[in-house]
Short mmCIF file of C-alpha atoms in Angstrom, two decimals:
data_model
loop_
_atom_site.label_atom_id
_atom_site.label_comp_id
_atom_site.label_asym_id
_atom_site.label_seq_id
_atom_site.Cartn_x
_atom_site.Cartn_y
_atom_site.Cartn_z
CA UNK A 30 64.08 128.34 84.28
CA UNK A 31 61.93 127.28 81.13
CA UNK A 32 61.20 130.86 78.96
CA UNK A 33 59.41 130.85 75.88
CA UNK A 34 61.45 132.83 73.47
CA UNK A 35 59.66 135.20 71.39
CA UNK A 36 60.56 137.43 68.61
CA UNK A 37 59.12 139.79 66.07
CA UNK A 38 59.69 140.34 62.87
CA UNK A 39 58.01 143.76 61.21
CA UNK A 40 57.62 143.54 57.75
CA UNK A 41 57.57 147.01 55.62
CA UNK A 42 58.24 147.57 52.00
CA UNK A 43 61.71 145.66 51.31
CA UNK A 44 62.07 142.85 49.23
CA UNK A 45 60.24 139.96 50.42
CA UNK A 46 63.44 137.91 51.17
CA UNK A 47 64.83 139.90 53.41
CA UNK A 48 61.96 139.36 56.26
CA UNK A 49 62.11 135.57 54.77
CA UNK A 50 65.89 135.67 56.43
CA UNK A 51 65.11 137.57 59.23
CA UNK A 52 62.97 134.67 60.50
CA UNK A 53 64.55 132.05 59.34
CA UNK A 54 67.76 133.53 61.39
CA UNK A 55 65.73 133.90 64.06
CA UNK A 56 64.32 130.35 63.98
CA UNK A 57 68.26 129.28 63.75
CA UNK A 58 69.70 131.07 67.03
CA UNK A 59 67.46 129.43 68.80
CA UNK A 60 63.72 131.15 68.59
CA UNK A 61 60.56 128.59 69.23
CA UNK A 62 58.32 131.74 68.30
CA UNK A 63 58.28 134.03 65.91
CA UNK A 64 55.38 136.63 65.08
CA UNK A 65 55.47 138.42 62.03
CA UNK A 66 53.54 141.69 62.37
CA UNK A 67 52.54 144.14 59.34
CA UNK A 68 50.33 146.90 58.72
CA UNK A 69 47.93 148.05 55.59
CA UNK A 70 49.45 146.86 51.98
CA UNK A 71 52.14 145.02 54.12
CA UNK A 72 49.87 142.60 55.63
CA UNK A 73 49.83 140.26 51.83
CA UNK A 74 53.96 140.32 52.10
CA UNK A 75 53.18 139.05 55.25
CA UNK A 76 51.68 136.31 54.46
CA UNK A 77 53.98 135.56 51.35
CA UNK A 78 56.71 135.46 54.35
CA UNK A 79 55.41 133.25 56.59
CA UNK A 80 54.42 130.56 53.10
CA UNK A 81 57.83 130.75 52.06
CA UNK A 82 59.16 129.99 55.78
CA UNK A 83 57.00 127.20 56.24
CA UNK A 84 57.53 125.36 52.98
CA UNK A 85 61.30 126.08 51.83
CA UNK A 86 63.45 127.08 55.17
CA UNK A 87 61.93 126.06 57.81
CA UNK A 88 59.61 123.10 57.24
CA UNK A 89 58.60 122.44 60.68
CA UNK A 90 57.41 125.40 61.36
CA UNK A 91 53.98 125.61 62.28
CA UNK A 92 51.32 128.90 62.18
CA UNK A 93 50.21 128.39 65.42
CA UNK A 94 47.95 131.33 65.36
CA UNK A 95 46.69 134.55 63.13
CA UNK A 96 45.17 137.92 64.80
CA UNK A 97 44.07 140.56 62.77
CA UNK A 98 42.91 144.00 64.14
CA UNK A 99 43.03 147.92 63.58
CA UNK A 100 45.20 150.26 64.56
CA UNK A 101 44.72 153.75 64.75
CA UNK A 102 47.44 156.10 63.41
CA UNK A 103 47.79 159.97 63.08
CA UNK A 104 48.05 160.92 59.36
CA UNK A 105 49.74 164.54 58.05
CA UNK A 106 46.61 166.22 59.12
CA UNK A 107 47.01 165.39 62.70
CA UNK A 108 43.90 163.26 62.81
CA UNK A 109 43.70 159.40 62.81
CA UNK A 110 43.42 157.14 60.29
CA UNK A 111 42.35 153.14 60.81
CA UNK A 112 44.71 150.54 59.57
CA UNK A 113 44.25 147.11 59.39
CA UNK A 114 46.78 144.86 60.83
CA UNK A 115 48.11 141.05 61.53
CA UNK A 116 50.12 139.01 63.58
CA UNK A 117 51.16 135.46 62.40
CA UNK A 118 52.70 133.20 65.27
CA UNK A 119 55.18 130.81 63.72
CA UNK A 120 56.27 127.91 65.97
CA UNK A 121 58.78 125.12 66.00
CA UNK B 9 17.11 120.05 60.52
CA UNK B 10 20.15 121.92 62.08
CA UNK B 11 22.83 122.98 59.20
CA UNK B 12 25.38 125.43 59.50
CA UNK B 13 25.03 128.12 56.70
CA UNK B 14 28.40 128.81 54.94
CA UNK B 15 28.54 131.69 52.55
CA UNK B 16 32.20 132.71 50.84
CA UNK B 17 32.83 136.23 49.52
CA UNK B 18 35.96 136.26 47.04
CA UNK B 19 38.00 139.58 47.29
CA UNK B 20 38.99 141.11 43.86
CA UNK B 21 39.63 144.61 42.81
CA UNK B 22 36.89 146.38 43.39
CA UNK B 23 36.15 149.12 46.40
CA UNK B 24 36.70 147.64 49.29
CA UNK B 25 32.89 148.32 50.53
CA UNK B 26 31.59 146.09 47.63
CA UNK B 27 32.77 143.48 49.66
CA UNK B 28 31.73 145.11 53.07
CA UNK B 29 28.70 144.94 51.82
CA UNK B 30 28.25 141.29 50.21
CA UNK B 31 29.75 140.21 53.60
CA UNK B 32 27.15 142.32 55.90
CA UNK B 33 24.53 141.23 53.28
CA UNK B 34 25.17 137.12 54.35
CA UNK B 35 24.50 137.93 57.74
CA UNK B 36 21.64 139.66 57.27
CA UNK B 37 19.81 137.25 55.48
CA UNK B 38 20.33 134.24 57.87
CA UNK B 39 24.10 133.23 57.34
CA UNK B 40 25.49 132.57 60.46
CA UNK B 41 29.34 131.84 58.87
CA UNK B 42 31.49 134.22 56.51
CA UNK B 43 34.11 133.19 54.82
CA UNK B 44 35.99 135.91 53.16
CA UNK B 45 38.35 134.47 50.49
CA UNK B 46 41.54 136.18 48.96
CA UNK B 47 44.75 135.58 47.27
CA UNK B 48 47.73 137.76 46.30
CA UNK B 49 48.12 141.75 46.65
CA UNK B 50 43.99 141.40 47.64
CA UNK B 51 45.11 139.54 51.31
CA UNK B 52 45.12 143.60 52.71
CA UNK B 53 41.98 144.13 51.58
CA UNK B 54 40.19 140.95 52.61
CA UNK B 55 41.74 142.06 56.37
CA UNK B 56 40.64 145.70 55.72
CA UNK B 57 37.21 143.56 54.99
CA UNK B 58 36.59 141.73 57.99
CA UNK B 59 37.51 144.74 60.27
CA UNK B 60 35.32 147.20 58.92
CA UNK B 61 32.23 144.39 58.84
CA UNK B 62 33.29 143.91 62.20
CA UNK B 63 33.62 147.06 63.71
CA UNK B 64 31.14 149.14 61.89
CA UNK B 65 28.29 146.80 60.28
CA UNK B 66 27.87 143.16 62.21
CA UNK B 67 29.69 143.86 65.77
CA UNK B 68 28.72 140.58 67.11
CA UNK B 69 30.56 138.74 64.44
CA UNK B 70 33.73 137.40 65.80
CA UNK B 71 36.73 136.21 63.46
CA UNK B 72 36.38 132.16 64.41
CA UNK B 73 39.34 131.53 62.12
CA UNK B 74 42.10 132.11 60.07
CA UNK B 75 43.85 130.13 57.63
CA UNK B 76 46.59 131.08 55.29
CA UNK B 77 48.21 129.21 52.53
CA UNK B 78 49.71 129.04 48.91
CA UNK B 79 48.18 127.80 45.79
CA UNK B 80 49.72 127.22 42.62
CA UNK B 81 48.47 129.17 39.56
CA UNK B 82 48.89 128.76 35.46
CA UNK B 83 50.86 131.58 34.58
CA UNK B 84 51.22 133.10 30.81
CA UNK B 85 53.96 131.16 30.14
CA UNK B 86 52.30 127.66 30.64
CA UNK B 87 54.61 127.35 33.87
CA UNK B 88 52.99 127.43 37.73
CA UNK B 89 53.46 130.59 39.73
CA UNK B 90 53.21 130.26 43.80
CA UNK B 91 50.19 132.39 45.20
CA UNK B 92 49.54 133.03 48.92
CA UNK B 93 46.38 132.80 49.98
CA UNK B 94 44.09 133.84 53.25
CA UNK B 95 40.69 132.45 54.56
CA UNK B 96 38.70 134.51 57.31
CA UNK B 97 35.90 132.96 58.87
CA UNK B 98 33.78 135.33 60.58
CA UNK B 99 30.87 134.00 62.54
CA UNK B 100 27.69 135.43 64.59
#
């Protein structure tokens, strides 16, 4: 049975490289798919991750597609605040 | 003559509804295409951007496109420093 493997990666405030591996070792057990997701100030390491992918590790990786939307979360106050978000689909 | 308007808003430092507005601003004097440009630490904001033009000000613009990449800027010391880099192309 065919089965598109798909995997996330979330990226939050470590150094950059460490999502850059997480991919990368995702991309070498086997993933065609990967989708790196981030929120708010995240979303620019995001996009450093996926560059650095594409052009140093994993060179034939392609972004097949980027989403962006907003996501509501409660804040201390128990009301909700809007948050911008993104999802980058990296492909083999 | 048909022509496709294209108008590009560059995303700095400043609030983030400076740029709401310059974006809401094209489409309300005829632009039918948005293209809201950003590079570095300002790629959160540009996505913050689109989604509040989106959902608040222009609801019937879509996001047609998204395009990310990494340019190469002059740094102090005369060498190159990598720079991603994000495109949104919001259209009516």
């Amino acid at each position: 049975m065919e089965r598109i493997q798909n995997d996330t990666v979330y990226i939050g405030r470590k150094p950059m490289m460490n999502y850059v591996l997480a991919v990368v070792s995702q991309f070498n057990v086997g993933s065609e798919n990967v989708i790196i997701k981030a929120r708010g100030k995240s979303i620019s390491r995001a996009v450093d991750v996926a560059e650095v992918v594409r052009k140093r590790y994993v060179t034939d990786a392609k972004v097949r597609e980027i989403r962006i939307g907003t996501e509501q979360l409660p804040d201390e106050a128990g009301k909700t605040t809007n948050v911008s978000s993104i999802e980058i689909f990296l492909a083999k």
